[in-house]
Coordinates of C-alpha atoms in Angstrom, one line a residue:
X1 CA -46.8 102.4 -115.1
X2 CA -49.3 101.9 -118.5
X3 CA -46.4 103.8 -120.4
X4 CA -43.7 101.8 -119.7
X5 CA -45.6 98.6 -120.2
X6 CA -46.7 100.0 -124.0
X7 CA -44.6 98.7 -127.4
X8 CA -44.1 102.4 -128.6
X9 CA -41.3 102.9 -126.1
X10 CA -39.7 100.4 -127.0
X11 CA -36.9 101.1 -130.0
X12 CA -37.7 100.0 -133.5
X13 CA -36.8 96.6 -134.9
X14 CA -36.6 95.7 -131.1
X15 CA -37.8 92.2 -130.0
X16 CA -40.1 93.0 -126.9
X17 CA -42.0 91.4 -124.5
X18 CA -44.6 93.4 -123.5
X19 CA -42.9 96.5 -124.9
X20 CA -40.0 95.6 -123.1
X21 CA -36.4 93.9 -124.2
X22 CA -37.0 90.0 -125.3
X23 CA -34.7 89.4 -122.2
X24 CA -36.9 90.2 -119.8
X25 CA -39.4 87.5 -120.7
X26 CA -35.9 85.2 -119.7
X27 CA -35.3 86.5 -116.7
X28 CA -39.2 86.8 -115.8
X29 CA -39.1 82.9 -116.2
X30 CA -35.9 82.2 -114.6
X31 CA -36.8 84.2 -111.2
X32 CA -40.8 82.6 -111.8
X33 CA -39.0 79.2 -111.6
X34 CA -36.8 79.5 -109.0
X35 CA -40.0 81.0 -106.7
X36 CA -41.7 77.6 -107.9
X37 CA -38.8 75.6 -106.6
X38 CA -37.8 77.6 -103.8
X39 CA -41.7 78.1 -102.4
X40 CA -42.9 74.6 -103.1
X41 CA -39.7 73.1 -101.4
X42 CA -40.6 75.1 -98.1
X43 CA -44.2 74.2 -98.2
X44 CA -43.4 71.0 -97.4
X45 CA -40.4 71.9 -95.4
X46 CA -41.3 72.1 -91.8
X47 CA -44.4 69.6 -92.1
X48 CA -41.8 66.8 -93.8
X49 CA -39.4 67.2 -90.7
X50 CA -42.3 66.5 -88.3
X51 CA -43.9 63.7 -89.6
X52 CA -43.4 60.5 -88.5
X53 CA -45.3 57.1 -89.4
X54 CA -47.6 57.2 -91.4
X55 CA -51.1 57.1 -89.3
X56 CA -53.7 54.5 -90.2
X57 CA -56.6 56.5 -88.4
X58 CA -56.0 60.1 -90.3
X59 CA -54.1 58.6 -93.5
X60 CA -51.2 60.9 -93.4
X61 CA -48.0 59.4 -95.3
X62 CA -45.6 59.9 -92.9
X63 CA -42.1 59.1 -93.8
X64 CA -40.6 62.4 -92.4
X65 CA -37.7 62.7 -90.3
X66 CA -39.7 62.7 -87.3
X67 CA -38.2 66.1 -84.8
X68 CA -40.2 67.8 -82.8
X69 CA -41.3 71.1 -83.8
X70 CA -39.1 73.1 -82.3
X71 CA -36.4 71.0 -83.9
X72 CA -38.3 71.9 -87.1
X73 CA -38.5 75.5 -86.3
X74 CA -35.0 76.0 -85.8
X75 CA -33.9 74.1 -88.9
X76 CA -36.3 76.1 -91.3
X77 CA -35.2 79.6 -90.0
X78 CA -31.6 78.7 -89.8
X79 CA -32.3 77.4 -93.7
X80 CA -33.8 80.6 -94.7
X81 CA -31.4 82.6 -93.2
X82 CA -28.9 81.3 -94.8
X83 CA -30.5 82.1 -98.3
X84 CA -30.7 85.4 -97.9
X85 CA -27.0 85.4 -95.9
X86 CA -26.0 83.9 -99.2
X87 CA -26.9 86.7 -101.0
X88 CA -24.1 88.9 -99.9
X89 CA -21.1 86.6 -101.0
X90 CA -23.3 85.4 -104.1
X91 CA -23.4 89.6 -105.1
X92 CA -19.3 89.6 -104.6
X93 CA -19.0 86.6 -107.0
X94 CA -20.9 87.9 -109.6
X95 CA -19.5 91.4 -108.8
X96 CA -15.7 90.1 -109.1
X97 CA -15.3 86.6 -110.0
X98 CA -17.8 85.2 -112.7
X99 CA -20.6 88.4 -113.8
X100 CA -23.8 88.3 -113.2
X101 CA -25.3 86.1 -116.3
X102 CA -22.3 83.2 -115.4
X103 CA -23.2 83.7 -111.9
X104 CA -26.8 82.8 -112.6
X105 CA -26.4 79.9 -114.7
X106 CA -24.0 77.8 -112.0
X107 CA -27.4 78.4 -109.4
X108 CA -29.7 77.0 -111.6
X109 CA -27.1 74.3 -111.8
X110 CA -27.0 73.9 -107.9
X111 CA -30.3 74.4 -106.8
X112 CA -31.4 71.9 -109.3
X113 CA -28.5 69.6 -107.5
X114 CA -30.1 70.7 -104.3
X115 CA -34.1 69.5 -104.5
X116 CA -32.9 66.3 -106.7
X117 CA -30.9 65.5 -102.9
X118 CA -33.9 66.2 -101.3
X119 CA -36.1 63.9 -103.2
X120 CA -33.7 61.1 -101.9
X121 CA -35.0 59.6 -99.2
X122 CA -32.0 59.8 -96.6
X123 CA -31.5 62.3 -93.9
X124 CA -27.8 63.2 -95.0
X125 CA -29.1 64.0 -98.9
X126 CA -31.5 66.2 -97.3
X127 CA -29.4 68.2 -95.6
X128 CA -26.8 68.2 -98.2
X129 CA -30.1 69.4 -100.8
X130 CA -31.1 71.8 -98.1
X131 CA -27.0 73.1 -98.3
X132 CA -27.3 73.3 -102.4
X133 CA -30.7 75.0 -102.7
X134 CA -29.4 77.7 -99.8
X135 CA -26.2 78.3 -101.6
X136 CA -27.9 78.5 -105.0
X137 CA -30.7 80.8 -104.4
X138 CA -28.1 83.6 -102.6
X139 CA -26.1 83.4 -105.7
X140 CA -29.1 83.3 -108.1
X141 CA -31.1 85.8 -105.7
X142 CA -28.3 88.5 -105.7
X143 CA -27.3 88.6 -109.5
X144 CA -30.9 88.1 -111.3
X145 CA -32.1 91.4 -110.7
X146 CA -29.1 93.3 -111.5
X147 CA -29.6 92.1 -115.3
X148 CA -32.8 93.4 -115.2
X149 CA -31.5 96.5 -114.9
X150 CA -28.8 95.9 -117.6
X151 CA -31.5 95.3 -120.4
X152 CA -32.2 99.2 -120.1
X153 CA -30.6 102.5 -120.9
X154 CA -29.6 103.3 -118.1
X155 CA -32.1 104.4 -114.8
X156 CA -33.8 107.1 -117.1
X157 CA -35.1 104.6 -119.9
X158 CA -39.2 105.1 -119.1
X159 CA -39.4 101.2 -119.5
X160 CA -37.3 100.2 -116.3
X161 CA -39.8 100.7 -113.3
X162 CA -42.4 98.8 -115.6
X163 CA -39.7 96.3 -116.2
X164 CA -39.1 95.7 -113.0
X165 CA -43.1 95.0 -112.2
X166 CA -43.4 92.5 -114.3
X167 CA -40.0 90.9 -113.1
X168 CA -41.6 91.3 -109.8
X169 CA -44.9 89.7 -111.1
X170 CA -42.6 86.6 -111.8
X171 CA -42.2 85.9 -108.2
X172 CA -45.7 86.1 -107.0
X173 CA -46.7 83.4 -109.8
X174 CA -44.4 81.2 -108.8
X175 CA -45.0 81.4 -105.0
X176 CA -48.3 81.1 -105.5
X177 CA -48.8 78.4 -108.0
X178 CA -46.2 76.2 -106.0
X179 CA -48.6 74.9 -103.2
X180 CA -51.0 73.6 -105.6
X181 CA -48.3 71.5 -107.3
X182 CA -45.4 70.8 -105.0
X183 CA -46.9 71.5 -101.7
X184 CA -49.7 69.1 -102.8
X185 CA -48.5 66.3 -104.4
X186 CA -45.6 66.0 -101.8
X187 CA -48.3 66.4 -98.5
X188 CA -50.8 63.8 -99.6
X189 CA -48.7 61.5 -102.0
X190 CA -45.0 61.3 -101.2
X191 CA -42.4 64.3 -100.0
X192 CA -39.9 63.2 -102.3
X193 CA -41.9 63.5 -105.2
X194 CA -42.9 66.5 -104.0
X195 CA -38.9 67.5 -103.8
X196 CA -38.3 66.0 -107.5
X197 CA -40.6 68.0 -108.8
X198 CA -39.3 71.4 -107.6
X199 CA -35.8 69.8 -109.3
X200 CA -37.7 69.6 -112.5
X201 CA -39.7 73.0 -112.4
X202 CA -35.9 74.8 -111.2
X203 CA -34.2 72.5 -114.3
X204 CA -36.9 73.9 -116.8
X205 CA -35.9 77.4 -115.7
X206 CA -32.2 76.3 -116.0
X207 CA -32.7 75.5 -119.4
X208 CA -34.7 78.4 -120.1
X209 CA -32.7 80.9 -119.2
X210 CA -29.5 78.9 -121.4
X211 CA -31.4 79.0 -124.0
X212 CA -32.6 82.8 -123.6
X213 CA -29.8 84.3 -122.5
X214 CA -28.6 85.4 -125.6
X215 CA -31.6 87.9 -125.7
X216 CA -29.4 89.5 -122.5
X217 CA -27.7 93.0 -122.4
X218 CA -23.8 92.0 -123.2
X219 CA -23.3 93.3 -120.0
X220 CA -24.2 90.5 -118.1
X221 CA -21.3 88.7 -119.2
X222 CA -18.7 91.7 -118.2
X223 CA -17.1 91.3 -114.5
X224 CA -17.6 94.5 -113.5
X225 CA -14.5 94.7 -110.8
X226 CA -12.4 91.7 -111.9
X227 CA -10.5 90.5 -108.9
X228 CA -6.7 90.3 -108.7
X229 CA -4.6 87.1 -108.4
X230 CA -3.4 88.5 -105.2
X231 CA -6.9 88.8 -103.9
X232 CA -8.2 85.7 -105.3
X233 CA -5.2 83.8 -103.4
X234 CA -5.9 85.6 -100.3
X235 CA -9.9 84.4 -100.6
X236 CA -8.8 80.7 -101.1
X237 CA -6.1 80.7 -98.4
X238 CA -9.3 82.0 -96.0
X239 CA -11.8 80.1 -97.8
X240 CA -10.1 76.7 -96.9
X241 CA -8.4 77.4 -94.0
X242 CA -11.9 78.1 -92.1
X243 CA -13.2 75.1 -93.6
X244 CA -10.2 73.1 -92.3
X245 CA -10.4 74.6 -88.9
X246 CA -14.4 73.6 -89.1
X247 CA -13.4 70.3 -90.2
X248 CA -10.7 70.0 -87.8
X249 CA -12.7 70.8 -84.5
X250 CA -15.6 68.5 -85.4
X251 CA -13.5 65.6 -86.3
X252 CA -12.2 66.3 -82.6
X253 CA -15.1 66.5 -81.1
X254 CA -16.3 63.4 -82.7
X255 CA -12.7 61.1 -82.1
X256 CA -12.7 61.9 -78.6
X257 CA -16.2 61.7 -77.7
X258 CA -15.6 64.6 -75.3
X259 CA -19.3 65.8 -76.1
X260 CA -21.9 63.9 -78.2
X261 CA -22.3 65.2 -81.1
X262 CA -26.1 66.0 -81.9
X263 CA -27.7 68.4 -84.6
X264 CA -27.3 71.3 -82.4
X265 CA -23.8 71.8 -83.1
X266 CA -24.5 71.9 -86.7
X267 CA -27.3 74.6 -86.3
X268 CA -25.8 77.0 -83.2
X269 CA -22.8 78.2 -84.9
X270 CA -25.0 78.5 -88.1
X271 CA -27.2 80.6 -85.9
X272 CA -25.0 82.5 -84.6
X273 CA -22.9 83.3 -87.8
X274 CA -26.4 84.6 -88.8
X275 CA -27.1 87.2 -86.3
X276 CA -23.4 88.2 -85.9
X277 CA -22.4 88.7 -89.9
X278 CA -25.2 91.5 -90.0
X279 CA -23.7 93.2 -87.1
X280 CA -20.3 93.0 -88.4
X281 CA -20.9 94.0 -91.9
X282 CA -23.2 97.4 -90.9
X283 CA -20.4 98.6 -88.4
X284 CA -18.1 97.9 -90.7
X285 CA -19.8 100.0 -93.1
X286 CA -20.3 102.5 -90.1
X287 CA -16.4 102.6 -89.2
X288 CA -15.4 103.3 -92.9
X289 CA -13.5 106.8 -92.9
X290 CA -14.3 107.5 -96.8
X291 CA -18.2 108.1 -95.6
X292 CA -19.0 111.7 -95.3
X293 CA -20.4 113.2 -92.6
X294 CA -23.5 112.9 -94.1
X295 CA -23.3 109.4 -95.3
X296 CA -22.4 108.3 -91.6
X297 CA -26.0 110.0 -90.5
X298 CA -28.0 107.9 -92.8
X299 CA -26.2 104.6 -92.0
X300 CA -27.2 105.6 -88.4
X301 CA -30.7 106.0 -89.6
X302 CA -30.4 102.8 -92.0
X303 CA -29.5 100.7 -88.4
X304 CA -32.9 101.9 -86.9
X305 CA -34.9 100.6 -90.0
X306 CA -32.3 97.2 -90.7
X307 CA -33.6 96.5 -87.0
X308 CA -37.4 97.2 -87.3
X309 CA -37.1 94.7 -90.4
X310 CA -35.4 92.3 -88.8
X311 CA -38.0 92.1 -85.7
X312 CA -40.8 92.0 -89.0
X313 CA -39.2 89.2 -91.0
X314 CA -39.1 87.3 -87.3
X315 CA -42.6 87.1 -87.3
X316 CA -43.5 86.8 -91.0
X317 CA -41.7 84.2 -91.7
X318 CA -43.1 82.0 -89.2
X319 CA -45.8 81.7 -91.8
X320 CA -44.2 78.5 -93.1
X321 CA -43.5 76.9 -89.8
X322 CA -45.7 77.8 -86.8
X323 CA -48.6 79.0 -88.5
X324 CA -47.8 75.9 -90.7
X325 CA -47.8 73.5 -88.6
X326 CA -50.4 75.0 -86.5
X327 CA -52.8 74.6 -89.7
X328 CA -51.5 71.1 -90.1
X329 CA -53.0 69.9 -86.4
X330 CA -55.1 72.6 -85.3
X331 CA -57.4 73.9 -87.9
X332 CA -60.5 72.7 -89.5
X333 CA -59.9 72.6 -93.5
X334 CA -63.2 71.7 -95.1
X335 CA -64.6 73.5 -97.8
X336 CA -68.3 72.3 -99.3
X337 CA -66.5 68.9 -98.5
X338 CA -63.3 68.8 -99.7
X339 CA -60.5 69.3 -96.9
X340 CA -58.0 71.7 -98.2
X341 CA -54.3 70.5 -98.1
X342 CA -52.5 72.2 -95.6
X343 CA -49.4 73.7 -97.5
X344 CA -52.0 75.8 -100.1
X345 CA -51.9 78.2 -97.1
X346 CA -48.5 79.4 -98.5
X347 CA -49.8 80.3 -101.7
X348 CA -52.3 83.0 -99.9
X349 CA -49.0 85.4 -99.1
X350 CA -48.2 85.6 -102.8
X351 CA -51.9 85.4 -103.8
X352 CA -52.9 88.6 -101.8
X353 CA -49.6 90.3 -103.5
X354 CA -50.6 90.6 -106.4
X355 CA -54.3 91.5 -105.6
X356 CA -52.8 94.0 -103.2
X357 CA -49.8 95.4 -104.1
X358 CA -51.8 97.8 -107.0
X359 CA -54.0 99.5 -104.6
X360 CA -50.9 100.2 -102.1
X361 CA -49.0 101.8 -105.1
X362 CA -52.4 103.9 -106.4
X363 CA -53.1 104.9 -102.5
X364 CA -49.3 106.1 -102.3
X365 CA -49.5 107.7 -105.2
X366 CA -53.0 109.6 -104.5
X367 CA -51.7 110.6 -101.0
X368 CA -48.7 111.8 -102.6
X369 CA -50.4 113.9 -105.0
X370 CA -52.0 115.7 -102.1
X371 CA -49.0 116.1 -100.4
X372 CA -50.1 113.7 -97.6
X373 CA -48.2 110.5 -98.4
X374 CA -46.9 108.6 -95.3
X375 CA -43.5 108.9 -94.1
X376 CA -40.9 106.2 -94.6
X377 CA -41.0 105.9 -91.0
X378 CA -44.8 105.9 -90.1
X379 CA -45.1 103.0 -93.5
X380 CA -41.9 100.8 -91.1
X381 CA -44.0 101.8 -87.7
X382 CA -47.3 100.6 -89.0
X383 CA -46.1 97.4 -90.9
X384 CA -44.3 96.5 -87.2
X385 CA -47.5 97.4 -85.9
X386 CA -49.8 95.3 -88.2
X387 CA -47.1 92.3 -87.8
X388 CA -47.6 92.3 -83.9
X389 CA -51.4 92.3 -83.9
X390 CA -51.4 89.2 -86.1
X391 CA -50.2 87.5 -83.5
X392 CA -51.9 89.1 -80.9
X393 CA -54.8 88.1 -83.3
X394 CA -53.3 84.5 -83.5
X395 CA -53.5 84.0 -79.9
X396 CA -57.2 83.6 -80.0
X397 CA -57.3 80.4 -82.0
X398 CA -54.6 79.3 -80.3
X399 CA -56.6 79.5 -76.9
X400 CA -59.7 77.7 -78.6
X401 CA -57.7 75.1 -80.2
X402 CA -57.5 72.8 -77.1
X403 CA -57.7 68.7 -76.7
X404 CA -59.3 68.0 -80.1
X405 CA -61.2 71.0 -80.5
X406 CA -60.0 72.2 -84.1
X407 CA -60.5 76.1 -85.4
X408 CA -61.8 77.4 -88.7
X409 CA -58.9 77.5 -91.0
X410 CA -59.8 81.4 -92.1
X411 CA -58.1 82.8 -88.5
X412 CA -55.2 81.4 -90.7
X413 CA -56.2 83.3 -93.5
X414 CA -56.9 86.6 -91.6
X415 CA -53.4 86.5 -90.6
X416 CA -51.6 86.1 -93.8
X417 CA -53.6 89.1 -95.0
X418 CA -52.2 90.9 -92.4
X419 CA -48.8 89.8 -93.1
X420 CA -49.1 91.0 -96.5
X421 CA -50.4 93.9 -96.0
X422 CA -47.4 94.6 -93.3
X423 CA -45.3 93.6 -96.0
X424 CA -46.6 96.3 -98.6
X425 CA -46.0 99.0 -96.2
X426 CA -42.2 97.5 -95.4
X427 CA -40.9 95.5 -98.1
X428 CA -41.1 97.6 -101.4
X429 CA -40.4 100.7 -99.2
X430 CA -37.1 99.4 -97.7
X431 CA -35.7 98.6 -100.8
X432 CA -36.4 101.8 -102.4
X433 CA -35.0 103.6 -99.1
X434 CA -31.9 101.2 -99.5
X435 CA -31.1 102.5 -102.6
X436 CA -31.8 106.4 -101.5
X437 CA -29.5 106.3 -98.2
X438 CA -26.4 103.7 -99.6
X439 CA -23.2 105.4 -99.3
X440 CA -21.7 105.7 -102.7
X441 CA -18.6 103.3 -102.0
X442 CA -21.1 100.9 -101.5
X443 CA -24.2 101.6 -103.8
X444 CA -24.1 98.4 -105.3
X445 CA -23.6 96.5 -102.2
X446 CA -26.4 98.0 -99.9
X447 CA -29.6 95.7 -101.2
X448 CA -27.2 92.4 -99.7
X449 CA -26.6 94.2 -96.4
X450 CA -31.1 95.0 -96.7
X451 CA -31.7 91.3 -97.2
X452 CA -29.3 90.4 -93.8
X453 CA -32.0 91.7 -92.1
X454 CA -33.7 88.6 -93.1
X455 CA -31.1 86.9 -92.2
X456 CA -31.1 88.4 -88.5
X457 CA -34.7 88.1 -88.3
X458 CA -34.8 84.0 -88.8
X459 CA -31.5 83.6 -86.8
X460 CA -33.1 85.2 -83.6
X461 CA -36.0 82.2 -84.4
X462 CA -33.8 79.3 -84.9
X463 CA -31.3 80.5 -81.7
X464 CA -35.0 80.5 -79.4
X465 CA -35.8 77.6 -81.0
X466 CA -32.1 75.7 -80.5
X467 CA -32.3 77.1 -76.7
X468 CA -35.7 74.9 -75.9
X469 CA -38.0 77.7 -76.5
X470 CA -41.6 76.4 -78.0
X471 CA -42.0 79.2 -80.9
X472 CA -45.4 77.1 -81.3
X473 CA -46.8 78.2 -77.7
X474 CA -49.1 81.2 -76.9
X475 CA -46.2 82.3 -74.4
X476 CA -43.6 82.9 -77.3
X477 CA -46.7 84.2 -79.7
X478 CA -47.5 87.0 -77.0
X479 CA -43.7 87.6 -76.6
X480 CA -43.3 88.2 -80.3
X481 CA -46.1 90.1 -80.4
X482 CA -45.3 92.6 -77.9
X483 CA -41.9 92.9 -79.2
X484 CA -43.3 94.1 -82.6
X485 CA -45.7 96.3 -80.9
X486 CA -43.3 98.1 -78.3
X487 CA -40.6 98.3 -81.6
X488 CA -43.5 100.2 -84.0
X489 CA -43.9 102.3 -80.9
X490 CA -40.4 103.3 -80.3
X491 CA -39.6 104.0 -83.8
X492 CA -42.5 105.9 -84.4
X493 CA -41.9 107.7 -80.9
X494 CA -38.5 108.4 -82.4
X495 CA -39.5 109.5 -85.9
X496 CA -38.5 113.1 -85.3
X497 CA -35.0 111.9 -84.6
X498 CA -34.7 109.7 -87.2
X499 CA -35.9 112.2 -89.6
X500 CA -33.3 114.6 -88.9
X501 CA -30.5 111.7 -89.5
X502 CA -31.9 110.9 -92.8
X503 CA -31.2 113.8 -94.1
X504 CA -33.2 114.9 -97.3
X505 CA -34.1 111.5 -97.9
X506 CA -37.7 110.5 -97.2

């Protein structure tokens, strides 16, 4: 890694950041931006849709929009998995429609649009912000990276892996200094300020990147599979004929007062759109006659590891709703004096990242060097594994938080270590296995159809949580637990099998 980070690899006369092309210090600050906006934003998420009146006794602001938690619950996973389900149609546009530099720039635009909604103190701007910010980050999410790539020669050039860290590094700043600003200011001042300000941090890497962009490969600005008139009509003729068949039913519904129309029927089809598109876009993929024999093995093999990270990003990212809002009531925040704010527990996953994620890749590498690097499989099975316990683990202040009775805020802190360290041994390796088993007719589109598994994940959460399940109680903590478990067992029970459908990737 030292290498690629050096100036002498870089070619002469080149403007570099950090030995690397002047653009990546762009896109380093678009993405860093976007991870301010985006992880401030949810900080506050699930705590501003709980919170009532403000309370005299404790001095919290109030001014939420007052649901219940499980209310909460369900609107924060259906939120995030439609970020990452936005990804796949925000890959196609920059694919076919706009490029990927275009593509960018109109979701800095929206998401901006988005968190200035939210910091409008109404409860239909706040779902039309939440709508913005979701559509923006899929389309910003899915295109950003691939001019990383562009600004080097090729996946040879010595620079790129090193390029990619320190895109990666870009992310982790701006999760973790989010908390401190957003997540602070909007818990113990105002929420909409708190939204406003993750508008202004998004704008500031709006402007950046305008201003930047010429410092990007010229590629970025080429559509790489234009689309045909033909096929653009045949989008739009979809496009708005689902829209008017949405429209059509819920104007219906709501003229003839045949049912009463509540949130719900906002979030269940969401919910259900989430979990189903995943399903339908792997067999798809699975039914295609142009895969080869052996490309149809490792999509087999890519189902058992799309499911195992599904079951993981269930649980993880509850870290921003039940563990959140567990912190807010249950937990005993006081350090030398000074109680900590509640949302700086969502700069910890970030935080641990970057402290972590250079001994995982020097242990890797060591154990690789003696031939004993862990499989693929094992690295899924133990990050399942590690997942489940955490909440096994959480149970226990869970059980002493009763009545009153508030726990030390580091069981919190304990398990978002955990989580981290699950997501070391899952995260980085699934994308790099992504890449390795994609069928070649769909190379390009195999990282979107990864992130569903996101999208799965939070759906299963907000459909428990829309069905009167308390995600929040031990009973559902144990449940997910033991899921996790039994799944890191089964894979790793199966790992022979699984091996032998992978092929000669490992």
């Amino acid at each position: 890694m030292a290498s690629s980070l050096t100036k002498p690899s870089a070619p002469p006369g080149e403007k570099t950041f950090f030995g690397h092309p002047r653009g990546l210090a762009t896109l380093f600050m678009t993405e860093m931006w976007e991870r301010f906006s985006y992880y401030g934003m949810r900080a506050l998420l699930v705590l501003y849709l709980v919170s009532g009146g403000a309370d005299a006794a404790t001095g919290s602001q109030g001014g939420g929009l007052a649901y219940t938690a499980a209310t909460a619950t369900a609107i924060y996973s259906v939120y995030v998995a439609m970020v990452y389900l936005m990804a796949l149609p925000g890959g196609w546009i920059g694919d076919r429609v706009w490029g990927a530099r275009k593509a960018v720039a109109v979701a800095s635009v929206v998401i901006v649009a988005g968190h200035l909604c939210l910091a409008v103190p109404t409860s239909l701007m706040f779902f039309v912000g939440l709508t913005l910010v979701a559509i923006g980050s899929g389309l910003l999410k899915a295109n950003i990276s691939t001019m990383v790539g562009q600004l080097y020669n090729g996946p040879k050039d010595p620079r790129r892996d090193g390029g990619f860290t320190i895109f990666y590094m870009g992310i982790n700043l701006g999760g973790f200094a989010a908390p401190f600003v957003i997540g602070v200011l909007g818990e113990t001042v105002n929420w909409h300020l708190g939204f406003g300000l993750a508008a202004a941090g998004m704008a500031l890497g709006a402007a950046q990147f305008l201003f930047g962009s010429r410092h990007l490969s010229e590629a970025s600005n080429r559509v790489p599979n234009p689309i045909t008139m033909r096929e653009r009509n045949a989008v739009v003729v979809k496009t708005l004929a689902v829209i008017a068949a949405v429209a059509a039913f819920y104007l219906l519904v709501g003229v003839t007062g045949m049912f009463r129309l509540t949130l719900n029927w906002a979030l269940i089809p969401i919910t259900v759109a989430g979990l189903l598109i995943p399903v339908a876009v792997l067999a798809r993929i699975k039914r295609d006659k142009d895969l080869t024999a052996e490309e149809q093995t490792k999509m087999t093999a890519f189902i058992w590891f799309f499911v195992a990270a599904a079951i993981f990003w269930m649980i993880f990212d509850q870290g921003a709703s039940t563990l959140s809002l567990f912190g807010d009531g249950k937990t005993s925040r006081d350090i030398l004096g000074w109680e900590m704010p509640n949302t700086l527990f969502q700069s910890l996953n970030p935080l641990f990242v970057m402290l972590l994620a250079p001994v995982f890749a020097a242990v890797w590498l060591a154990l690789a060097r003696r031939n004993r690097e862990l499989s693929t499989i094992v690295k899924f099975s133990v990050a399942l594994l590690v997942g489940g316990v955490s909440f096994f683990v959480f149970l226990i202040p869970m059980g002493m938080a009763t009545g009153e009775t508030k726990v030390t805020m580091w069981w919190l802190v304990l398990i978002f270590l955990m989580h981290t360290v699950a997501e070391l041994c899952l995260s980085p390796v699934g994308l790099s296995l992504t890449t390795k088993m994609a069928p070649a007719k769909y190379a390009s589109q195999m990282m979107g159809v990864f992130f569903l598994a996101v999208t799965a994940g939070d759906s299963v959460t907000g459909i428990l949580a829309i069905a009167g399940l308390d995600l929040n109680s031990q009973g559902m903590v144990a449940l997910e637990a033991t899921a996790a478990v039994a799944a890191a067992i089964a894979l790793y029970a199966s790992r022979k099998k699984v091996r032998s459908l992978m092929g000669d990737v490992r």
